[in-house]
Amino acid sequence: MEFRLKANIKCSGSVSEVVSAPEITEFMRDCNEGLLKKGAPPGCGAEIVWWNVAGEKIELKLVSDRFVRAHDALLRLKNELGKFLGKHRIGIRGMEIEDYEIAMEWEAELRIKKLPFVKEIKQEEGRLKLFLDVDEFALEKRIPDRILRLLEDKKEAARWKGKKEHWELLFESNKKSFYFDKDPTEELIKRGWIKHAAGRGQWIYGPQSTKIFRTFERVLLDEVCKPLGYEEMIFPKFVTWDVWKRSGHAKGIFPEAYYVCTPKTRDPEFWEDVMDYYKVTNEIPVEMIMGKIENVGGMCYAQCPPFWVFPQGETIPDEILPIKVFDRSGTSYRYESGGLHGIERLDEFHRVEIVWIGKKEQVIEQSKQLQAKYRRIFDELLDIEWREAWVTPWFMAQEGKTGLAELKEVGTIDYEAVLPYNGKWLEFQNVSVNGDKYPKGFNVKLQSGAELWSGCSGVGLERWAAVFLAQKGFDTDKWPAKFRSAVGELPEVFRFL
Amino acid sequence: MEFRLKANIKCSGSVSEVVSAPEITEFMRDCNEGLLKKGAPPGCGAEIVWWNVAGEKIELKLVSDRFVRAHDALLRLKNELGKFLGKHRIGIRGMEIEDYEIAMEWEAELRIKKLPFVKEIKQEEGRLKLFLDVDEFALEKRIPDRILRLLEDKKEAARWKGKKEHWELLFESNKKSFYFDKDPTEELIKRGWIKHAAGRGQWIYGPQSTKIFRTFERVLLDEVCKPLGYEEMIFPKFVTWDVWKRSGHAKGIFPEAYYVCTPKTRDPEFWEDVMDYYKVTNEIPVEMIMGKIENVGGMCYAQCPPFWVFPQGETIPDEILPIKVFDRSGTSYRYESGGLHGIERLDEFHRVEIVWIGKKEQVIEQSKQLQAKYRRIFDELLDIEWREAWVTPWFMAQEGKTGLAELKEVGTIDYEAVLPYNGKWLEFQNVSVNGDKYPKGFNVKLQSGAELWSGCSGVGLERWAAVFLAQKGFDTDKWPAKFRSAVGELPEVFRFL
């Protein structure tokens, strides 16, 4: 890896008038021998290969390897030069980065077309050359280092590309009787139990389907949350960017997010032209609106990140662990691709999110307890056929990664059930041990100083319904007796001609 | 009101070569005497005041009063001219609107600065003159008529401006004992029962406050929804513009909406530069994002509009009326102005929405039954001091109107309770009879042809909590016994150092 930097240092007075040429030469030589080699293996580091003093300006060319990167060298040099010129009562006003080239070996197959803060990219014969467009402020923010890290990310992503997510069978239920062989969404529509809403991948649930959803929810509360001591909270549903920066979602959520924007101002005069346009045309002036709103975050995607603002920045006494809470206070959104399908894959969905926090062993133990409770529900109450698999942790997948976590206890169990109508397996919920990711991201500490871990489990009501109805159908006499009696009568409210 | 229009009609062949000047003159005279006067009082209507035939182009100047507006006259004329030229085997290719001026009397105080499809506005000496920028397509869409209607709206809005919303006391409860004199939000924060979330006007509700909220919800379900036969549904929470066009919210919601935008595409390559920028800077490139998303609607504001897509376009048999449903499936949003205050006035809130549909007398009767049930809750279960007032219907207020509905049975009852800590009255819920507004807007009909009405009632959980805690405080021993036992133990889950 080679770095070539050309910079101009602007001073508060004429350097050529005050400092003699030999003095400057000595300063540069000293830097080349000491400062710009410090910390690098012998023979490595940065070097000032050319300089020129022109009045108040010092022009410099720096070349380096990866050990003392040229921009680091420049920052070191600026500091040292400040001290040196200070003796002559000259200050440093600022720096101008005229050119900055970084060249490295690179695999030809992985084309890099565009990078932030890079004005030109040349890629040939196994080499990649970047021409950066950076200023002093960008160097101080270590932008060049982050560009190199981003390139490493892209290499890694390319290695993953095409590879499937990790999937490893952990458990398979017994075979069960199926009483339906059609697409349950179509049957729900035919019966008038659901109706497509105005948005994409969005449904309105009529009284019958809502009663089934609420029964699932009650089963979950009575069989899982209450016996295991989970208490209900209400998590926010609009999620600010700050939360997604801490949760890691800001790395990869963009193509799938439902973005939320707020008005630049609430002043009615500011909005008068939009309202006038609508009144005159009966059309929403979407482009005009886009100029009057600003993006502040998005709607709930994974359900637990916004919860973490509750303990954010706090220190927790060890004796209150494990903390066990759940939320069922609203909708989640994903901008799904072509794969939209009925209530199985949708944009707006309803989920109960279970979250626990504790020491490593407590978190793993809670996960096991939850798994046992879930098995009882699926086996005895819903009588469905399902399997459990160890997969890429959800938080890695949502950051665009595949593979497994570094620690083998950290990861996600997906619950999948077969849909008799198409023979495919549908993931209908998960249980995850997230390690220290969230306590770290949101700066939550334990009094004892021990490592704090957390876990979460998301139960999608639409997914439970999709699986249960696909396997057990709509003849309630065929439903497992306990669940049938838990649901009770299905209310008939609407009838259309 | 005076309309002056200059238009050019483009024909498929040279009119001057094929039609004689006297023939044209006769045609124009006939139109002036008949076609352009039809439907207007004697002496009124439109007139062609000048014309010129130049090859394939017919130039026209039209002047009119408000009876046959010049653009209507032009459309009539185009039609007639088509028949006339057809005899000479010439067709009409299109029209060009060169100038269109509309002048009218206007109050000097009401300044009009900008109007859609208007390139210039002159306002002097009690007169308003508009210079329109319209094409043939805009005339066919009746844009000039809608501009005039918009001006009427602005006049009406100006009359309302400064006037308060209608408010008329209907009922006052007995005086009750207050056991608290502080701001309940501050106490909730101090106790760690709520914590400010990452967004503006947004809170995270801890186990204790959530349990109080859920008890309110259960009281509402047990005391109101179940005994009156309301069944639960799940209404969408993302609302498309089409829904807000039908509900009327598109007329006035803009300054207060939480806007939802979806990605222009889900293609990860399209988003790569955004993700790269974030990874290199650790900052969200909001401006870059704004160019990659499109506004499709907003988050739930009033809760019932998106429900109406369920019966939209349907005909309902009379015998299933009244239809009674409710929804409690998610969050509502308002971009509140400076008035943000704790859990009393917030951006993200939780509400149970009750909706009923029936014939006029059924809808009014349901409203009365709800009012009776609510009184029992507030009086006996919560023991609060409140009053009820007849106010501007919420759907009018949300379209930016004040005053009352035309029909005296249509309107909103606001429930208000005094907050002892500041002596102010807070609206904490409402009951509304909405007349035929929603069935009409969403095209829902009754088999018998009778008029279909609807009503709705929104119960804000934060508002109930704000009122109850402000009056009854945090010493649960002082709470009404029935409610105290309904709440039970308040769970202690978190403790921070």
Tab-separated table of C-alpha atoms in Angstrom, chain A residues 113-117 141-143 146-147 149-150 153-154 161 192-200 202-211 213-214 217 231-246 248 250-269 271-287 289-291 293-296 299 306-317 319-320 323-325 327-331 333 335-338 347-348 350 357 399 444 447 461 491 493-497, chain B residues 113-117 141-143 146-147 149-150 153-154 161 192-200 202-211 213-214 217 231-246 248 250-269 271-287 289-291 293-296 299 306-317 319-320 323-325 327-331 333 335-338 347-348 350 357 399 444 447 461 491 493-497:
chain	number	residue	atom	x	y	z
A	113	LYS	CA	-16.838	2.437	-9.004
A	114	LYS	CA	-17.466	5.066	-6.398
A	115	LEU	CA	-16.300	5.919	-2.884
A	116	PRO	CA	-17.121	8.841	-0.615
A	117	PHE	CA	-14.390	11.539	-0.519
A	141	LYS	CA	-11.722	12.786	11.306
A	142	ARG	CA	-9.542	9.953	9.923
A	143	ILE	CA	-11.644	9.722	6.748
A	146	ARG	CA	-12.257	4.744	7.213
A	147	ILE	CA	-12.169	4.574	3.428
A	149	ARG	CA	-11.729	-0.016	6.299
A	150	LEU	CA	-14.721	0.341	3.950
A	153	ASP	CA	-15.687	-4.438	4.228
A	154	LYS	CA	-16.350	-4.592	0.511
A	161	LYS	CA	-21.917	-12.672	-1.782
A	192	GLY	CA	-63.770	-11.437	4.265
A	193	TRP	CA	-61.585	-11.928	7.351
A	194	ILE	CA	-58.905	-9.646	5.934
A	195	LYS	CA	-58.864	-7.066	3.168
A	196	HIS	CA	-55.938	-5.464	1.401
A	197	ALA	CA	-55.311	-2.003	2.814
A	198	ALA	CA	-54.367	1.048	0.748
A	199	GLY	CA	-50.609	0.534	1.163
A	200	ARG	CA	-48.311	-2.098	-0.353
A	202	GLN	CA	-50.547	-3.927	4.168
A	203	TRP	CA	-53.773	-5.555	5.360
A	204	ILE	CA	-56.812	-4.631	7.386
A	205	TYR	CA	-57.716	-7.401	9.797
A	206	GLY	CA	-61.419	-8.004	10.313
A	207	PRO	CA	-62.957	-9.170	13.595
A	208	GLN	CA	-62.359	-12.890	12.954
A	209	SER	CA	-58.674	-12.670	12.078
A	210	THR	CA	-58.076	-10.122	14.837
A	211	LYS	CA	-59.605	-12.535	17.356
A	213	PHE	CA	-54.255	-12.832	16.462
A	214	ARG	CA	-55.284	-11.739	19.941
A	217	GLU	CA	-51.012	-13.014	21.851
A	231	GLU	CA	-43.281	-7.498	32.475
A	232	GLU	CA	-44.834	-5.385	29.754
A	233	MET	CA	-43.331	-2.098	28.560
A	234	ILE	CA	-44.207	0.226	25.705
A	235	PHE	CA	-41.281	0.675	23.315
A	236	PRO	CA	-41.214	3.623	20.896
A	237	LYS	CA	-42.196	2.835	17.327
A	238	PHE	CA	-40.655	5.731	15.491
A	239	VAL	CA	-36.889	5.182	15.531
A	240	THR	CA	-34.373	8.018	15.250
A	241	TRP	CA	-31.104	7.620	13.379
A	242	ASP	CA	-29.230	7.899	16.663
A	243	VAL	CA	-30.837	4.650	17.831
A	244	TRP	CA	-29.992	2.889	14.568
A	245	LYS	CA	-26.419	4.146	14.748
A	246	ARG	CA	-26.062	2.547	18.165
A	248	GLY	CA	-25.787	-1.065	14.030
A	250	ALA	CA	-27.468	2.333	10.178
A	251	LYS	CA	-24.901	0.108	8.440
A	252	GLY	CA	-27.376	-1.765	6.316
A	253	ILE	CA	-31.064	-0.943	6.842
A	254	PHE	CA	-31.420	1.625	4.023
A	255	PRO	CA	-32.905	-0.453	1.169
A	256	GLU	CA	-35.605	-1.876	3.459
A	257	ALA	CA	-36.540	1.006	5.773
A	258	TYR	CA	-39.799	2.880	6.011
A	259	TYR	CA	-38.396	6.407	6.326
A	260	VAL	CA	-40.016	9.001	8.564
A	261	CYS	CA	-39.745	12.695	7.777
A	262	THR	CA	-41.060	15.619	9.808
A	263	PRO	CA	-42.065	19.083	8.578
A	264	LYS	CA	-39.225	21.651	8.435
A	265	THR	CA	-41.670	23.916	10.221
A	266	ARG	CA	-45.242	23.702	11.459
A	267	ASP	CA	-45.973	27.251	10.266
A	268	PRO	CA	-49.213	26.985	8.227
A	269	GLU	CA	-47.969	29.703	5.839
A	271	TRP	CA	-47.480	24.809	3.885
A	272	GLU	CA	-50.030	27.069	2.186
A	273	ASP	CA	-48.761	26.469	-1.349
A	274	VAL	CA	-48.982	22.685	-0.844
A	275	MET	CA	-52.542	22.935	0.461
A	276	ASP	CA	-53.486	25.347	-2.337
A	277	TYR	CA	-52.004	23.045	-4.959
A	278	TYR	CA	-53.945	20.107	-3.551
A	279	LYS	CA	-57.197	22.069	-3.455
A	280	VAL	CA	-56.758	23.233	-7.051
A	281	THR	CA	-55.650	19.926	-8.591
A	282	ASN	CA	-56.930	17.248	-6.193
A	283	GLU	CA	-53.437	15.796	-6.450
A	284	ILE	CA	-50.806	15.574	-3.712
A	285	PRO	CA	-47.748	17.605	-4.790
A	286	VAL	CA	-45.268	14.990	-3.650
A	287	GLU	CA	-42.202	16.754	-5.063
A	289	ILE	CA	-43.593	18.105	-0.073
A	290	MET	CA	-40.162	16.503	-0.371
A	291	GLY	CA	-38.649	19.992	-0.228
A	293	ILE	CA	-39.737	17.815	5.117
A	294	GLU	CA	-36.577	16.310	6.558
A	295	ASN	CA	-35.669	12.731	7.247
A	296	VAL	CA	-35.254	12.026	10.961
A	299	MET	CA	-40.493	3.250	11.530
A	306	PRO	CA	-35.542	1.848	20.640
A	307	PHE	CA	-36.109	0.114	24.009
A	308	TRP	CA	-32.400	0.457	24.760
A	309	VAL	CA	-32.707	4.205	25.245
A	310	PHE	CA	-34.458	3.330	28.535
A	311	PRO	CA	-31.326	1.917	30.214
A	312	GLN	CA	-28.932	3.886	27.952
A	313	GLY	CA	-25.967	5.321	29.832
A	314	GLU	CA	-27.037	3.698	33.108
A	315	THR	CA	-25.275	1.369	35.516
A	316	ILE	CA	-27.374	-1.555	36.723
A	317	PRO	CA	-27.008	-3.222	40.128
A	319	GLU	CA	-28.988	-8.128	41.962
A	320	ILE	CA	-31.875	-6.958	39.728
A	323	ILE	CA	-34.301	-8.000	33.513
A	324	LYS	CA	-37.241	-9.439	31.568
A	325	VAL	CA	-39.630	-7.255	29.542
A	327	ASP	CA	-43.591	-5.010	24.091
A	328	ARG	CA	-46.674	-5.397	21.892
A	329	SER	CA	-47.562	-1.752	21.378
A	330	GLY	CA	-47.466	-1.286	17.645
A	331	THR	CA	-46.567	-2.045	14.096
A	333	TYR	CA	-42.321	-2.095	8.833
A	335	TYR	CA	-39.971	-2.365	2.571
A	336	GLU	CA	-40.144	-5.889	1.186
A	337	SER	CA	-39.019	-6.644	-2.322
A	338	GLY	CA	-40.854	-8.629	-4.967
A	347	ASP	CA	-44.606	-4.406	4.743
A	348	GLU	CA	-46.669	-3.655	7.868
A	350	HIS	CA	-47.503	-6.977	14.197
A	357	ILE	CA	-30.795	-8.643	29.991
A	399	GLU	CA	-26.109	-5.179	8.980
A	444	VAL	CA	-25.255	0.128	29.730
A	447	GLN	CA	-22.227	-2.432	38.852
A	461	LEU	CA	-48.621	-12.559	14.806
A	491	PRO	CA	-67.453	-12.762	15.519
A	493	VAL	CA	-69.720	-8.230	12.006
A	494	PHE	CA	-69.545	-7.369	8.313
A	495	ARG	CA	-71.409	-8.651	5.317
A	496	PHE	CA	-71.212	-7.018	1.907
A	497	LEU	CA	-73.508	-7.493	-1.076
B	113	LYS	CA	-49.342	36.484	-2.707
B	114	LYS	CA	-49.235	33.191	-4.544
B	115	LEU	CA	-51.662	30.802	-6.194
B	116	PRO	CA	-51.060	27.608	-8.132
B	117	PHE	CA	-51.325	28.028	-11.932
B	141	LYS	CA	-59.617	19.790	-15.418
B	142	ARG	CA	-61.488	22.976	-14.444
B	143	ILE	CA	-58.392	24.442	-12.758
B	146	ARG	CA	-60.921	25.483	-8.506
B	147	ILE	CA	-58.714	28.549	-8.173
B	149	ARG	CA	-63.140	28.120	-5.051
B	150	LEU	CA	-59.750	28.271	-3.315
B	153	ASP	CA	-61.873	29.186	0.983
B	154	LYS	CA	-59.249	31.786	1.788
B	161	LYS	CA	-58.878	33.421	11.732
B	192	GLY	CA	-38.286	6.002	36.589
B	193	TRP	CA	-41.730	4.950	35.328
B	194	ILE	CA	-41.134	6.683	32.005
B	195	LYS	CA	-38.046	7.938	30.209
B	196	HIS	CA	-37.735	10.323	27.306
B	197	ALA	CA	-37.142	8.366	24.102
B	198	ALA	CA	-34.761	9.410	21.322
B	199	GLY	CA	-37.435	11.271	19.320
B	200	ARG	CA	-39.176	14.575	20.034
B	202	GLN	CA	-41.718	10.527	22.476
B	203	TRP	CA	-41.510	8.445	25.665
B	204	ILE	CA	-40.566	4.939	26.684
B	205	TYR	CA	-43.041	3.547	29.181
B	206	GLY	CA	-41.600	1.381	31.922
B	207	PRO	CA	-43.404	-1.565	33.523
B	208	GLN	CA	-45.326	0.549	36.071
B	209	SER	CA	-46.741	3.106	33.651
B	210	THR	CA	-47.455	0.407	31.081
B	211	LYS	CA	-49.461	-1.524	33.671
B	213	PHE	CA	-52.086	2.121	30.637
B	214	ARG	CA	-53.114	-1.492	30.121
B	217	GLU	CA	-57.411	-0.252	28.237
B	231	GLU	CA	-65.539	-6.245	18.185
B	232	GLU	CA	-61.833	-5.711	17.763
B	233	MET	CA	-60.172	-5.129	14.395
B	234	ILE	CA	-56.638	-4.182	13.402
B	235	PHE	CA	-56.563	-0.928	11.429
B	236	PRO	CA	-53.513	-0.042	9.312
B	237	LYS	CA	-51.131	2.462	10.860
B	238	PHE	CA	-49.319	3.695	7.804
B	239	VAL	CA	-51.775	5.852	5.862
B	240	THR	CA	-51.517	6.435	2.120
B	241	TRP	CA	-52.401	9.758	0.519
B	242	ASP	CA	-55.373	8.125	-1.154
B	243	VAL	CA	-56.925	7.483	2.275
B	244	TRP	CA	-56.296	11.070	3.390
B	245	LYS	CA	-57.767	12.396	0.150
B	246	ARG	CA	-60.956	10.491	0.873
B	248	GLY	CA	-60.452	15.093	3.864
B	250	ALA	CA	-55.273	16.003	2.613
B	251	LYS	CA	-56.824	19.479	2.868
B	252	GLY	CA	-55.067	20.446	6.046
B	253	ILE	CA	-52.873	17.811	7.676
B	254	PHE	CA	-49.526	18.919	6.176
B	255	PRO	CA	-47.998	21.033	8.967
B	256	GLU	CA	-48.661	18.320	11.557
B	257	ALA	CA	-48.062	15.040	9.716
B	258	TYR	CA	-45.363	12.478	10.289
B	259	TYR	CA	-44.474	11.747	6.666
B	260	VAL	CA	-43.591	8.255	5.479
B	261	CYS	CA	-41.287	7.731	2.508
B	262	THR	CA	-40.272	4.449	0.908
B	263	PRO	CA	-37.104	3.664	-1.034
B	264	LYS	CA	-37.265	4.389	-4.769
B	265	THR	CA	-35.790	0.927	-5.135
B	266	ARG	CA	-34.645	-1.837	-2.823
B	267	ASP	CA	-31.617	-2.548	-5.014
B	268	PRO	CA	-28.643	-2.599	-2.595
B	269	GLU	CA	-26.410	-1.038	-5.288
B	271	TRP	CA	-28.044	2.420	-1.638
B	272	GLU	CA	-24.344	1.593	-1.652
B	273	ASP	CA	-23.155	5.207	-1.675
B	274	VAL	CA	-25.355	6.024	1.330
B	275	MET	CA	-24.016	3.048	3.280
B	276	ASP	CA	-20.443	3.869	2.222
B	277	TYR	CA	-20.865	7.474	3.292
B	278	TYR	CA	-22.181	6.386	6.689
B	279	LYS	CA	-19.349	3.915	7.182
B	280	VAL	CA	-16.727	6.522	6.288
B	281	THR	CA	-18.152	9.443	8.288
B	282	ASN	CA	-20.334	7.846	10.982
B	283	GLU	CA	-22.954	10.385	9.950
B	284	ILE	CA	-26.274	9.743	8.230
B	285	PRO	CA	-26.262	11.482	4.830
B	286	VAL	CA	-29.777	12.844	5.189
B	287	GLU	CA	-29.708	14.937	2.022
B	289	ILE	CA	-31.311	9.874	1.432
B	290	MET	CA	-33.935	12.479	0.524
B	291	GLY	CA	-33.031	11.969	-3.135
B	293	ILE	CA	-36.919	8.007	-1.203
B	294	GLU	CA	-40.406	9.084	-2.159
B	295	ASN	CA	-43.251	10.288	-0.009
B	296	VAL	CA	-46.199	7.887	-0.062
B	299	MET	CA	-48.236	7.707	9.961
B	306	PRO	CA	-57.499	3.791	7.146
B	307	PHE	CA	-60.209	1.491	8.546
B	308	TRP	CA	-62.606	2.765	5.893
B	309	VAL	CA	-60.751	0.932	3.139
B	310	PHE	CA	-62.280	-2.244	4.637
B	311	PRO	CA	-65.878	-1.391	3.612
B	312	GLN	CA	-64.757	0.960	0.775
B	313	GLY	CA	-66.869	0.583	-2.352
B	314	GLU	CA	-69.175	-1.968	-0.727
B	315	THR	CA	-72.941	-2.079	-0.251
B	316	ILE	CA	-74.058	-3.122	3.216
B	317	PRO	CA	-77.301	-4.982	3.979
B	319	GLU	CA	-79.917	-5.757	8.843
B	320	ILE	CA	-76.263	-5.962	9.941
B	323	ILE	CA	-71.542	-2.095	12.833
B	324	LYS	CA	-69.421	-1.659	15.968
B	325	VAL	CA	-65.625	-2.123	15.964
B	327	ASP	CA	-58.768	-0.805	17.186
B	328	ARG	CA	-55.843	-0.617	19.615
B	329	SER	CA	-53.082	-1.947	17.409
B	330	GLY	CA	-50.541	0.837	17.309
B	331	THR	CA	-49.220	4.323	17.640
B	333	TYR	CA	-48.338	10.660	15.477
B	335	TYR	CA	-45.881	16.858	14.758
B	336	GLU	CA	-46.825	19.053	17.699
B	337	SER	CA	-45.636	22.625	17.879
B	338	GLY	CA	-43.985	24.360	20.808
B	347	ASP	CA	-45.710	13.418	19.063
B	348	GLU	CA	-46.101	9.643	19.502
B	350	HIS	CA	-51.368	5.435	22.040
B	357	ILE	CA	-71.673	2.715	11.432
B	399	GLU	CA	-59.301	20.272	7.666
B	444	VAL	CA	-69.962	2.839	1.206
B	447	GLN	CA	-78.765	-1.717	0.452
B	461	LEU	CA	-54.092	6.302	27.001
B	491	PRO	CA	-43.988	-4.194	38.944
B	493	VAL	CA	-38.077	-4.266	37.187
B	494	PHE	CA	-35.402	-1.608	36.740
B	495	ARG	CA	-33.131	0.158	39.157
B	496	PHE	CA	-30.228	2.332	38.083
B	497	LEU	CA	-27.301	3.581	40.138
